[in-house]
Coordinates of C-alpha atoms and ligand atoms in Angstrom, one line a residue:
X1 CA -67.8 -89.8 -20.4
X2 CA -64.6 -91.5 -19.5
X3 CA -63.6 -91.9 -15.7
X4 CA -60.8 -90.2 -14.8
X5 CA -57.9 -92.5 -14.5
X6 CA -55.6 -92.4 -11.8
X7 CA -53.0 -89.9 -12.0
X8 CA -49.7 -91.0 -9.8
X9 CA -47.5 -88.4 -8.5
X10 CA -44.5 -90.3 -7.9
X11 CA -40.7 -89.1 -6.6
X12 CA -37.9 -90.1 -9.1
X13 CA -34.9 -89.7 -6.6
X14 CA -32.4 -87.0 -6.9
X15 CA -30.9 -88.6 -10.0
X16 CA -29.5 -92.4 -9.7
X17 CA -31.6 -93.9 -11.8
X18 CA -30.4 -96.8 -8.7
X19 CA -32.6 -94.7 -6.2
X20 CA -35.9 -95.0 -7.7
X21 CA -38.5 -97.1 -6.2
X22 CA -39.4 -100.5 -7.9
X23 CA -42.9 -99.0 -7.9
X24 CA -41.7 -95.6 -9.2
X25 CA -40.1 -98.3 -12.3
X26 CA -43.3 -100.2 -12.5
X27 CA -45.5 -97.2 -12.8
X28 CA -43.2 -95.8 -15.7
X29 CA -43.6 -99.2 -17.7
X30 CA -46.9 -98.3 -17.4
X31 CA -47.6 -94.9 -18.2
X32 CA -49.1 -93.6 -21.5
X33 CA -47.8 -90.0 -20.4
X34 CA -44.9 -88.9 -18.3
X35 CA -45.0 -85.5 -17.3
X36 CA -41.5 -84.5 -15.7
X37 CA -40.2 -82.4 -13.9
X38 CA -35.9 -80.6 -14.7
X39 CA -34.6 -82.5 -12.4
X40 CA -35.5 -85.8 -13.4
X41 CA -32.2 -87.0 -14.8
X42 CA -31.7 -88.2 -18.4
X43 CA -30.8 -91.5 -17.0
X44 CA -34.1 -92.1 -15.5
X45 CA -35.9 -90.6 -18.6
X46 CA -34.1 -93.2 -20.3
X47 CA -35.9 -96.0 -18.6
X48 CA -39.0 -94.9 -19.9
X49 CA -40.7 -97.2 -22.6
X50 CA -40.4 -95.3 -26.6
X51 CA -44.3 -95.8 -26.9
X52 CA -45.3 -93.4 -23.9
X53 CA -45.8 -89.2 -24.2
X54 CA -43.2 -87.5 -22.3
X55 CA -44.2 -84.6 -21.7
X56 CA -41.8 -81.8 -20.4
X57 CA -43.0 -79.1 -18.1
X58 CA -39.9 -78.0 -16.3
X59 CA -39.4 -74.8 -14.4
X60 CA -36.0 -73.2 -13.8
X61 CA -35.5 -70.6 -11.1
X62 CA -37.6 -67.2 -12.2
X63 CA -38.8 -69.2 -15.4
X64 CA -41.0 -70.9 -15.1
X65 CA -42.4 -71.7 -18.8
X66 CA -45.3 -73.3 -18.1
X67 CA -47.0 -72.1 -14.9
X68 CA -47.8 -74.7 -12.2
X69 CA -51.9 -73.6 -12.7
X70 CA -51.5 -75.1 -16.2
X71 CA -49.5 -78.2 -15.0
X72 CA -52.3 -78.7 -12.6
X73 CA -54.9 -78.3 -15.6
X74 CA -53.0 -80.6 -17.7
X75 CA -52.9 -83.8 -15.0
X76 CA -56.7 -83.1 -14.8
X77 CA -57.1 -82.9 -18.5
X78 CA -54.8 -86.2 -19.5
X79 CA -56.7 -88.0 -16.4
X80 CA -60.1 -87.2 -17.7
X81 CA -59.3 -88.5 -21.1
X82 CA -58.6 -92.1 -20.0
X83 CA -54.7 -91.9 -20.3
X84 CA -52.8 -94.0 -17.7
X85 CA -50.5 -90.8 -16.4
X86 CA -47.1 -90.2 -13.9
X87 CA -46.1 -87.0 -12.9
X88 CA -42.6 -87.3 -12.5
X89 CA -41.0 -84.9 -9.9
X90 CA -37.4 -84.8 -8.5
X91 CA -36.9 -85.8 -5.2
X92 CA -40.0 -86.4 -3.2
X93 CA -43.2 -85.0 -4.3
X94 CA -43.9 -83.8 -1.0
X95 CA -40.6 -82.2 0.0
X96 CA -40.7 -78.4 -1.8
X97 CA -42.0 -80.3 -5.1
X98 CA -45.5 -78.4 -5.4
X99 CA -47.0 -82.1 -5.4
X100 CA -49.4 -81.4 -2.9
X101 CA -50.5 -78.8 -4.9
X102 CA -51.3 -80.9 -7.8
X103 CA -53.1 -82.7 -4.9
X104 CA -54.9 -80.5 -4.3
X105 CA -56.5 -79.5 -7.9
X106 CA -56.5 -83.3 -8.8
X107 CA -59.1 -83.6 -5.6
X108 CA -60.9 -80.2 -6.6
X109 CA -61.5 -82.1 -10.0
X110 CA -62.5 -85.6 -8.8
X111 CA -59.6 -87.3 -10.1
X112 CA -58.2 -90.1 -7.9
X113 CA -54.4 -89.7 -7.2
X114 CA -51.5 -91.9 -5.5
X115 CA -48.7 -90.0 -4.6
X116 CA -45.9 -92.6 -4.9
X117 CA -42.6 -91.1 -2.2
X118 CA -39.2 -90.7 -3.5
X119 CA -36.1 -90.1 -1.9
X120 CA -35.3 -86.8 -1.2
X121 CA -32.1 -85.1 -1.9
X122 CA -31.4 -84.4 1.6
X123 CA -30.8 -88.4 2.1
X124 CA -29.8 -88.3 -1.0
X125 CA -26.8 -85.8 -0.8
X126 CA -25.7 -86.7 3.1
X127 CA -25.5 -90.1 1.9
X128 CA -23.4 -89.6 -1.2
X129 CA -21.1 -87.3 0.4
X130 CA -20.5 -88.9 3.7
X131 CA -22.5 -86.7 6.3
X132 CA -25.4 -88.0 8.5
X133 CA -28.2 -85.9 9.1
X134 CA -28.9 -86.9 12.6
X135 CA -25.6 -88.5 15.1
X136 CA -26.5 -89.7 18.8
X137 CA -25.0 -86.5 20.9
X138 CA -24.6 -84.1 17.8
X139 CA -27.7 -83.5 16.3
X140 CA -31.6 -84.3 18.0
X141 CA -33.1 -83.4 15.1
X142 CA -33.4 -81.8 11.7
X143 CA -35.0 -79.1 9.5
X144 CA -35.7 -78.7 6.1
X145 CA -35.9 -75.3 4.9
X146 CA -36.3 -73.5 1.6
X147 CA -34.0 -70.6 0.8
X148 CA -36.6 -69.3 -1.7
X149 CA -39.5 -67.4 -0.6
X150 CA -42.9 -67.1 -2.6
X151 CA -42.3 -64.1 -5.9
X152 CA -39.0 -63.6 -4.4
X153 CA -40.3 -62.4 -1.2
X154 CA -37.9 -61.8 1.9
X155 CA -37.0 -64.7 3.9
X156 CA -39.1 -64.6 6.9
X157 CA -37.7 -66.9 9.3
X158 CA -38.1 -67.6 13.0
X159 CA -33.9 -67.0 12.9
X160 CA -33.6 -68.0 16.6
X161 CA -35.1 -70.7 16.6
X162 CA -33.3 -71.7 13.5
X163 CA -30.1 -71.2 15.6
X164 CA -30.4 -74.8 17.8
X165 CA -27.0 -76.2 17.7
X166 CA -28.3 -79.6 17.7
X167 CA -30.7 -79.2 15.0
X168 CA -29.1 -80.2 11.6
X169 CA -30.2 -77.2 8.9
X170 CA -30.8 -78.6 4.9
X171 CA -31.3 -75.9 3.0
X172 CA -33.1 -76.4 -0.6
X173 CA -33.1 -73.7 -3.4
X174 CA -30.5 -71.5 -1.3
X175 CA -28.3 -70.5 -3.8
X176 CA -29.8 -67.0 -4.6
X177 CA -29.9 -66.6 -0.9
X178 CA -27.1 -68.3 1.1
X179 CA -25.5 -65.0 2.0
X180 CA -28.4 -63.8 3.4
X181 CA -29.3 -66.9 4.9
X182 CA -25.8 -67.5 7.0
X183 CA -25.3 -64.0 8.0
X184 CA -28.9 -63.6 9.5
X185 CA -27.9 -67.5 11.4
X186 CA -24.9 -65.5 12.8
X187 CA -26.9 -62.3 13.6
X188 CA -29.2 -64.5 15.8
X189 CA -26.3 -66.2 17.5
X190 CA -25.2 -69.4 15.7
X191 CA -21.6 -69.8 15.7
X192 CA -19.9 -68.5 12.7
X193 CA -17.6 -71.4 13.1
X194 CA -19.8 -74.5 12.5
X195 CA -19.4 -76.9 9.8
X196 CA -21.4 -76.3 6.7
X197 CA -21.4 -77.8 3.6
X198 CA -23.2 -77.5 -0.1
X199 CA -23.7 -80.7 -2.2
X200 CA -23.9 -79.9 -6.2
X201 CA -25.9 -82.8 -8.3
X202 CA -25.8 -85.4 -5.6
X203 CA -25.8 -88.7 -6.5
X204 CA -25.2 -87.9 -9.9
X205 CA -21.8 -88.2 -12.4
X206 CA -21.6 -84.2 -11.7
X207 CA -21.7 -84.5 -8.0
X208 CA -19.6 -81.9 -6.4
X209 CA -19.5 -80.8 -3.0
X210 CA -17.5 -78.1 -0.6
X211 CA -17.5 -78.6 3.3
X212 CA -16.9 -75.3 5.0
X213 CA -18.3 -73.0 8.1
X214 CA -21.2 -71.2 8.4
X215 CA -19.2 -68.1 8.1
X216 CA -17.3 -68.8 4.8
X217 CA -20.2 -70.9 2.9
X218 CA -21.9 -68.6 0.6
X219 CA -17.9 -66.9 -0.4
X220 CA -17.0 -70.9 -0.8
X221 CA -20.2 -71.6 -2.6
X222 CA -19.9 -69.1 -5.2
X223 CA -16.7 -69.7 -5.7
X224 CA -16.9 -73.0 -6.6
X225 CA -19.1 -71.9 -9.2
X226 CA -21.6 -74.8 -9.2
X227 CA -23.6 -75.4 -12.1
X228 CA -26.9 -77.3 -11.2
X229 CA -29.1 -77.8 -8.1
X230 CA -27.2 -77.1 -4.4
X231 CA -28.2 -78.2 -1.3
X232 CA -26.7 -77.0 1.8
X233 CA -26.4 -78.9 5.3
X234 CA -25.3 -76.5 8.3
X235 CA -24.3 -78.6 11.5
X236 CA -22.3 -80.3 13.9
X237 CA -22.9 -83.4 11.7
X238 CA -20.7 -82.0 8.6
X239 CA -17.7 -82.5 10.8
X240 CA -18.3 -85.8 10.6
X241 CA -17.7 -86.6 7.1
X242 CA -14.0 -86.0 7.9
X243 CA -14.4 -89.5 9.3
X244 CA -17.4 -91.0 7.2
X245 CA -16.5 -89.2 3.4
X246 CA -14.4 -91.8 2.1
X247 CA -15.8 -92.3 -1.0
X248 CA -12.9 -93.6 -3.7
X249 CA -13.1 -90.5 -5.5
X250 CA -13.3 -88.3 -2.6
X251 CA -10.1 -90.0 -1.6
X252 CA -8.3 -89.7 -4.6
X253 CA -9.0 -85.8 -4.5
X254 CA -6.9 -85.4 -1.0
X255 CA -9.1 -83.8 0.1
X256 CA -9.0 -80.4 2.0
X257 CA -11.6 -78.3 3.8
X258 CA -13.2 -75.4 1.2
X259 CA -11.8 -77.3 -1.8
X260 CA -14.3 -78.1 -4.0
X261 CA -14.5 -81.9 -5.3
X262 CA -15.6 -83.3 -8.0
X263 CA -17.3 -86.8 -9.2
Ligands
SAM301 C1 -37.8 -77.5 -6.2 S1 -36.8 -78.3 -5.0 C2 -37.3 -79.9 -5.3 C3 -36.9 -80.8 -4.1 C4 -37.3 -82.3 -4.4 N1 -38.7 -82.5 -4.4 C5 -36.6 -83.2 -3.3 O1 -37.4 -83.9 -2.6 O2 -35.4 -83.3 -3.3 C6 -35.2 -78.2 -5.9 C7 -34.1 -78.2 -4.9 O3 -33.8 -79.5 -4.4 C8 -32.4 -79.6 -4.2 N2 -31.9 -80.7 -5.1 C9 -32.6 -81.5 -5.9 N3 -31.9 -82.4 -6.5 C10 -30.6 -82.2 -6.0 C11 -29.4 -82.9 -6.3 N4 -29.3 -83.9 -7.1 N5 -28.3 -82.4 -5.7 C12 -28.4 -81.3 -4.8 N6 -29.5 -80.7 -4.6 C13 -30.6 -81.1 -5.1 C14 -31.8 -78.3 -4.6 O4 -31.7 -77.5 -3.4 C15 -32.8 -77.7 -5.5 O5 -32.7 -76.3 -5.6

């Protein structure tokens, strides 16, 4: 029988084909089969050699077409038959990318694995947009969060201690959920007037963002009628990209606070 090869879970970035690792490039030269994730970009697909499998096993929000048992079946299959395989996942495969989960069946199978970091669209976004995550004497410290529970179960939160003003909040999958989310922060004392802001397709051509207060984001969010993944960031560190978002093409925009802007 074949040994199983090892099967590289590797982080593609939040969309700039510039933000992959030089590894996460190598190891794509390399592979026989890709299997990728939605929100690896096209750009990054494109860098992809025409002799390798790509195989597409992306889930949308409540569809998920191809449940994650079978993409954990599949690694394990493709690994046992000799082929030289990535699993390409958005972000980091260890930030809210299920990664650890195709861990976990990979090790329940004997296959080896290397889980190859990518940069996570928190960086990602705060960078792109102009608002650090951390700031000496604003924020000690940050916390990433999913706004989407397990089978659309409630949010179940520790809400106080979510309400630390000098904890930076980034909040993944929160669209469904952003009203919820910001009215129970304000329930359990956070100020209904600090800065918040939602980033649309960071680092991307689409890239849009809003900044706003926790009070007005989810109106503002919907509003601007974002198409594609959102991230939020609640904090006193949004305030500072008054200062530090000077992209060109925010600057062209004139920017004003609740208006959305576009890449
Ligand atoms: C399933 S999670 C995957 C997170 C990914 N593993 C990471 O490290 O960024 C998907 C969520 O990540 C966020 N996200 C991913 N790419 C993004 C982007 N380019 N712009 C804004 N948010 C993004 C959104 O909150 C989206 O709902």
């Amino acid at each position: 029988m074949t040994e199983a090869n090892t099967v590289f879970l590797v982080g593609a970035g939040p969309g700039d084909p510039d933000l992959l690792t030089m590894k996460a490039h190598r190891l794509l030269q390399e592979a026989e089969v890709v299997v990728y994730d939605r929100l690896v970009s096209a750009e990054i697909l494109a860098l992809i050699p025409t002799g390798a499998t790509l195989i597409s096993v992306g889930k949308q929000p409540r569809n998920h077409p191809i449940p994650q048992p079978e993409i954990n079946q599949l690694l394990v299959r493709l690994a046992k038959a000799g082929r030289n395989v990535v699993r390409l996942k958005g972000g980091d495969p260890y930030v809210f990318g299920r990664g650890s989960e195709e861990a976990m069946t990979l090790v329940e199978n004997g296959v080896p694995f290397e889980v190859v970091p990518g940069i996570t669209s928190a960086s990602a976004c705060s960078a792109a947009v102009g608002m650090p995550l951390t700031h000496r004497g604003l924020a000690t410290g940050v916390r990433y969060l999913t706004g989407h529970c397990q089978e659309d179960s409630e949010l179940d939160f520790d809400w106080q201690g979510l309400t630390d003003p000098s904890t930076t909040l980034v909040i993944y999958m929160g669209m469904a959920n952003v009203a919820q989310i910001t009215a129970k922060l304000i329930e359990n004392g956070a100020d209904p007037a600090l800065p918040a802001a939602a980033i649309n397709n960071g680092s991307t051509p689409e890239q849009r963002h809003i900044v706003s207060t926790l009070k007005d984001l989810a109106g503002d969010a919907k509003a601007a009628a974002f198409e594609g993944p959102v991230l939020f960031v609640v904090g006193q560190v949004v305030a500072l990209h008054a200062i530090l978002g000077l992209a060109p093409d925010v600057e062209q925009n004139n920017e004003q606070p609740n208006t959305a802007v576009g890449g």
